[in-house]
Amino acid sequence: MQVNWREIPAARNSYAVLGAACEATGWHLYPVTQPEADVTCYSLNSISERRYRDEIAGADCITVAGGPHATACWREVAAYADYVVVGEGEYTLPRLLAGIEAGKVGQIPGVATRDGYEPVKSSVRLDAYPPFSEVQGYVEISRGCPFACGYCQTPQMFGHGMRHRSIDEITRYSNRYGQARFVSPNAFAYGSDGIHPRFDKIEHLLRKLSHKIFFGTFPGEVRPEFICGESLDLVTRYCTNTRLHFGAQSGSDAILARLHRGHTAEEAIHAAELCHDAGITPVVDFIVGFPFETDADQRETVSAMQEVARKGRIHVHRFIPLPGTPLAGTRARSLLSETEKVCGDLALGGRLTGSWNDHEIRFFRRCLK
C-alpha cells in the first residue's frame, strides 16, 4: 500500500514529524501535489482547509486529514475525508495505516469517521519519536501550553501541561546540520512548567549544541515576561540570532486580561526595550480587530506598536476566530482609519510585516520564511 503526503506549504514541519513517526513503523510518506492511490494524507489549518476541502471530497483514493482545523472540527472534516486524525498523530497515524492495509480499522482512539470518534487517553512522549528523519524539519523541543489565550489553538490541540524533549535527543538531531532551529510555544519555557522559567536547563541545552543556534525565533518564539537579563544573556552568549520574536498581541491591558494572556502591555514594551539595550532586535506580534476591542483599546494597541517600532520590528495580523478556541464563532471588528494608516506607514518604513487585512498572509507567506 502506497501512502502519500499532500504537499501544503504551511504543513512542512508536520510532514517532517509524521514522516519520521511513520518511517519508524515501516511506512514511507511520498510527497504528492495531488491525491494519489492508495492513501493520501493532509494536514489542514483553518485557512488551507478551504483550499483543499473539495479536492479531498473528490479524491479517488482513501483520504486521511489531520492538523489543527481537523482536530477542532472533526465532524465537519469527517463529512468529506475518510478518516480524521484528531490531535497528535505520531502514534495514531501509523496505527491507522496498519488498520487500512489490513482492512480492519475498527474504532481507533484518536481517529474520527462519519460514524463517530473515541478520544485518546494519553499524550505523546516527545522522546519516543524523532523530530524528523529524511525530511529535515525544525526540532520540536516542547509541546503544550499552560496559558489559555482566547485566540490560540495550541492548548486545545496539545493540552495545558508542557512536555519537553530531552537535551540528549535535541542535541542528537540539532547537531546533524549546520543550523539548529526549534519549535516551541515558548522557547524560554524549555524544561519548566511553562510559568516559572528554568534558565539553567536552557543553558545546559545551548552548551551541548555544536552548530549555529537560532533560539527564540520563528517558529519557536518566546513570551515577553520571560525576557530578562538572564535570558538575553543566554542568547547573546550562545546563539547566532540577533532577533528575538515574541507576542505582545495588544496594547490594551483590558484586552490582554480578557484574552487571559498572563502579561501586561507594559511588560511587552519593557521586553522590547530590554532586547534593544542588549543589542537584539525585538520582533513583536500584534493582533488587531478583536471582536470586543473598543476604539480606545485599538488606539492603545496602535500606540504600543509605534513605541515598539522605535526599538525593533512589528508583525501584525487581523484577528481570526479559529475553531476550537474560546473566541470561535466571533467576528473581527473593523479597523479605525488611523490604525490602517499607522500600519501602512510602518510597513512602508520597513518596520512592520504581516497584514492587517489579508488573513492568508499570516499562514502562507510567513510559513515560507
XYZ file of C-alpha atoms in Angstrom:
369
model
C 0.000 0.000 0.000
C 1.398 3.376 -1.007
C 0.870 6.231 1.438
C 1.181 9.787 0.139
C 1.554 13.165 1.819
C -0.165 16.120 0.162
C 2.377 18.942 -0.037
C 0.989 22.077 1.662
C 3.424 24.933 2.458
C 2.086 25.577 5.968
C 2.396 21.885 6.864
C 6.050 21.252 6.032
C 7.123 20.593 9.602
C 4.143 18.311 10.175
C 5.393 16.302 7.198
C 8.831 16.002 8.796
C 7.399 14.924 12.165
C 4.792 12.466 10.918
C 7.046 11.177 8.156
C 9.602 10.232 10.798
C 6.982 8.577 13.025
C 5.590 6.568 10.119
C 9.034 5.597 8.878
C 9.823 4.074 12.270
C 6.915 1.657 11.785
C 7.672 0.838 8.164
C 5.605 3.428 6.307
C 7.061 5.938 3.847
C 5.052 9.083 3.108
C 5.562 10.033 -0.533
C 5.153 13.772 -1.270
C 2.494 14.488 -3.911
C 0.889 17.571 -5.418
C -2.498 15.915 -5.860
C -4.275 12.973 -4.230
C -2.946 9.628 -5.429
C -3.607 5.971 -4.664
C -3.661 4.249 -2.304
C -3.847 6.700 0.618
C -3.263 10.475 0.698
C -2.748 12.365 3.967
C -3.468 16.056 4.582
C -2.598 18.438 7.426
C -5.076 21.310 7.486
C -5.230 24.643 9.250
C -8.321 26.826 9.171
C -7.199 28.736 6.083
C -5.829 25.877 3.993
C -8.911 23.748 4.715
C -10.942 25.920 2.352
C -8.444 25.280 -0.438
C -8.358 21.508 -0.127
C -11.874 20.569 1.013
C -13.222 19.889 -2.495
C -10.039 18.101 -3.527
C -10.327 15.725 -0.590
C -14.031 15.141 -1.166
C -13.409 14.260 -4.831
C -10.255 12.215 -4.335
C -10.194 8.756 -5.937
C -8.288 7.241 -3.007
C -8.523 6.840 0.746
C -8.062 10.225 2.422
C -6.748 10.981 5.903
C -6.953 14.512 7.309
C -5.335 15.910 10.450
C -3.950 19.184 11.779
C -5.428 21.969 13.920
C -8.567 22.501 11.845
C -9.344 18.802 11.581
C -8.831 18.467 15.334
C -11.186 21.335 16.153
C -13.825 20.451 13.530
C -13.565 16.688 13.160
C -17.276 16.236 12.475
C -17.137 18.730 9.611
C -13.979 17.220 8.130
C -15.226 13.638 8.545
C -18.086 14.523 6.215
C -15.655 14.631 3.261
C -12.499 12.796 4.422
C -12.470 9.066 5.055
C -10.522 9.356 8.316
C -9.667 12.273 10.602
C -6.708 12.145 12.977
C -7.720 14.252 15.971
C -4.872 15.778 17.959
C -1.379 14.333 17.986
C -0.618 11.958 15.135
C 2.716 10.263 15.883
C 1.120 7.153 17.362
C -2.330 7.387 15.806
C -1.429 7.748 12.114
C 0.810 4.643 11.821
C -1.796 2.614 13.704
C -4.495 3.843 11.325
C -2.391 2.989 8.261
C -1.830 -0.540 9.550
C -5.588 -0.935 10.002
C -6.314 0.357 6.499
C -3.817 -2.074 4.965
C -5.289 -4.969 6.923
C -8.845 -3.921 6.060
C -9.721 -3.838 9.753
C -9.634 -0.262 11.005
C -12.269 -0.614 13.700
C -12.551 2.086 16.366
C -9.076 3.559 16.855
C -8.763 6.143 19.653
C -7.860 9.483 18.107
C -9.412 8.666 14.713
C -12.786 10.127 13.743
C -15.071 8.974 10.938
C -18.633 9.697 9.922
C -19.639 7.053 12.466
C -18.085 8.807 15.452
C -14.962 9.377 17.485
C -13.241 7.961 20.557
C -10.679 10.331 22.123
C -7.188 9.202 23.084
C -6.452 8.803 26.778
C -2.766 9.767 26.787
C -0.348 12.294 25.304
C 2.672 11.726 23.104
C 6.038 11.469 24.838
C 8.317 13.512 22.595
C 11.409 11.381 23.147
C 9.520 8.348 21.829
C 9.520 9.825 18.317
C 12.222 11.515 16.227
C 11.582 15.165 15.272
C 12.451 14.348 11.657
C 14.214 11.720 9.546
C 14.960 12.006 5.833
C 12.720 15.087 5.563
C 14.540 17.774 7.537
C 12.426 19.824 9.911
C 12.805 22.001 12.950
C 13.388 20.215 16.252
C 10.300 20.451 18.445
C 11.674 20.945 21.958
C 8.401 21.489 23.832
C 4.695 20.860 23.356
C 1.632 22.149 25.222
C 0.973 25.489 26.912
C -0.270 26.335 30.432
C -1.918 29.541 29.229
C -5.359 29.772 27.661
C -5.164 32.698 25.245
C -8.611 33.188 23.753
C -7.491 33.104 20.114
C -4.990 30.194 20.294
C -5.448 26.559 19.243
C -2.258 25.237 20.878
C -3.672 24.212 24.291
C -6.780 22.841 22.600
C -4.665 20.503 20.473
C -1.737 19.697 22.768
C -3.042 20.367 26.271
C -2.152 22.804 29.036
C 0.712 20.788 30.510
C 4.132 21.306 28.948
C 6.144 18.331 27.708
C 9.793 18.607 26.724
C 12.143 16.610 24.555
C 15.272 15.622 26.446
C 18.512 17.536 25.952
C 20.265 14.433 24.609
C 17.597 13.892 21.941
C 17.515 17.564 20.962
C 21.295 17.575 20.655
C 21.313 14.359 18.648
C 19.141 15.829 15.900
C 20.146 19.503 16.077
C 23.822 18.725 15.545
C 23.139 16.909 12.256
C 23.003 20.172 10.338
C 24.824 23.480 10.310
C 21.950 25.302 11.995
C 19.785 24.438 14.983
C 16.226 25.788 14.850
C 13.373 24.843 17.127
C 9.603 24.593 17.504
C 8.104 25.607 20.840
C 5.126 27.597 22.151
C 7.706 29.434 24.299
C 11.375 28.566 23.842
C 12.305 30.263 27.127
C 9.973 27.838 28.936
C 12.068 24.818 27.970
C 12.490 22.424 30.885
C 9.910 24.229 33.027
C 6.209 24.129 33.836
C 5.711 26.955 31.347
C 5.188 29.576 34.033
C 8.383 29.528 36.090
C 11.458 29.577 33.799
C 14.405 27.220 34.234
C 17.219 29.112 32.563
C 19.727 26.619 33.961
C 18.207 23.896 31.786
C 18.213 26.150 28.730
C 21.897 26.917 29.283
C 22.641 23.211 29.620
C 20.931 22.640 26.267
C 22.668 25.515 24.483
C 26.084 24.410 25.732
C 25.647 20.994 24.116
C 24.755 22.315 20.659
C 27.705 22.460 18.303
C 26.437 24.469 15.311
C 24.768 27.820 14.704
C 21.912 28.199 17.181
C 18.716 30.136 16.484
C 16.739 30.288 19.736
C 13.633 32.389 20.343
C 12.920 32.931 16.652
C 10.012 31.728 14.493
C 8.651 29.062 14.893
C 9.916 28.895 18.468
C 9.054 32.330 19.817
C 9.086 33.384 23.464
C 6.774 35.242 25.841
C 7.516 38.836 26.938
C 7.547 38.157 30.686
C 10.320 35.565 30.127
C 12.598 38.219 28.612
C 15.054 39.457 31.214
C 18.768 39.997 31.674
C 19.386 36.289 32.280
C 17.516 35.039 29.226
C 19.013 37.708 26.967
C 22.484 36.841 28.220
C 21.922 33.253 27.091
C 21.010 34.454 23.599
C 23.947 36.830 23.248
C 26.446 34.262 24.607
C 25.360 31.108 22.801
C 23.134 31.975 19.851
C 23.568 33.209 16.289
C 20.285 35.071 16.000
C 20.274 38.817 16.518
C 16.460 38.926 16.714
C 14.026 37.701 19.331
C 10.409 37.061 18.417
C 7.602 37.374 20.989
C 3.932 38.237 21.193
C 2.509 41.391 22.747
C -0.814 40.853 20.909
C -2.455 44.024 22.256
C -1.504 47.347 23.779
C -4.620 47.334 25.948
C -4.445 45.735 29.383
C -8.208 45.240 29.290
C -7.894 43.197 26.096
C -4.918 41.225 27.420
C -6.840 40.351 30.583
C -9.871 39.249 28.611
C -7.629 37.097 26.408
C -6.016 35.536 29.521
C -2.590 36.384 28.147
C -0.919 36.494 31.556
C 1.129 39.663 30.995
C 0.554 43.401 30.633
C 1.207 45.781 27.778
C 3.910 47.461 29.846
C 5.725 44.131 30.241
C 5.719 43.655 26.476
C 7.072 47.143 25.807
C 9.685 46.678 28.525
C 10.738 43.378 26.941
C 11.305 45.188 23.646
C 13.421 47.795 25.434
C 15.497 45.111 27.138
C 16.147 43.426 23.791
C 17.171 46.711 22.189
C 19.527 47.562 25.040
C 21.137 44.106 24.718
C 21.780 44.616 21.002
C 18.970 42.253 19.962
C 16.205 43.356 17.603
C 12.753 42.591 19.057
C 10.187 41.284 16.552
C 6.826 41.692 18.235
C 3.454 40.199 17.247
C 0.276 42.255 17.483
C -3.292 41.273 16.616
C -5.791 43.929 15.576
C -9.559 43.729 15.363
C -10.567 41.649 18.388
C -14.381 41.444 18.491
C -14.618 43.125 21.918
C -11.964 45.757 21.141
C -13.179 49.326 21.682
C -11.845 52.312 19.767
C -9.827 53.216 22.848
C -8.378 49.683 23.067
C -7.373 49.785 19.425
C -5.719 53.165 19.837
C -3.738 51.801 22.781
C -2.543 48.951 20.561
C -1.505 51.386 17.839
C 0.376 53.449 20.404
C 2.172 50.324 21.669
C 3.066 49.334 18.106
C 4.572 52.752 17.475
C 6.559 52.535 20.710
C 7.921 49.075 19.920
C 8.708 50.067 16.329
C 11.208 52.597 17.676
C 13.134 49.688 19.195
C 12.562 46.922 16.648
C 10.079 45.382 14.240
C 6.350 44.658 14.295
C 4.497 41.657 12.891
C 0.762 42.372 12.711
C -2.251 40.408 11.579
C -6.018 40.703 11.719
C -7.854 38.654 14.329
C -9.091 35.269 13.074
C -11.738 33.397 15.133
C -10.140 29.953 14.961
C -12.359 26.932 15.663
C -11.771 25.137 18.925
C -10.737 28.323 20.721
C -12.752 30.357 23.257
C -13.262 33.034 20.584
C -14.533 30.656 17.907
C -17.703 31.919 16.280
C -16.979 35.591 16.907
C -16.210 38.172 14.235
C -13.317 40.572 13.844
C -14.276 44.200 14.319
C -13.438 46.860 11.766
C -10.233 48.860 11.961
C -10.063 52.588 12.530
C -8.740 54.562 9.603
C -5.890 55.767 11.806
C -4.955 52.156 12.567
C -4.724 51.333 8.882
C -2.673 54.473 8.249
C -0.175 53.740 11.017
C 0.210 50.126 9.846
C 0.731 51.301 6.296
C 3.293 53.916 7.304
C 5.242 51.426 9.452
C 5.203 48.890 6.625
C 6.468 51.442 4.115
C 9.205 52.385 6.562
C 10.337 48.769 6.845
C 9.256 48.454 10.493
C 6.189 46.245 10.023
C 5.442 42.945 8.274
C 2.332 40.785 8.046
C -1.102 42.016 7.108
C -3.923 43.732 8.931
C -6.479 42.826 6.239
C -5.471 39.623 4.413
C -5.769 36.599 6.731
C -3.993 34.243 4.361
C -0.703 36.148 4.513
C -0.433 35.034 8.143
C -0.486 31.378 7.170
C 1.111 31.199 3.742
C 3.780 33.905 3.432
C 5.150 33.640 6.923
C 5.438 29.847 6.855
C 7.781 30.101 3.869
C 10.304 32.329 5.684
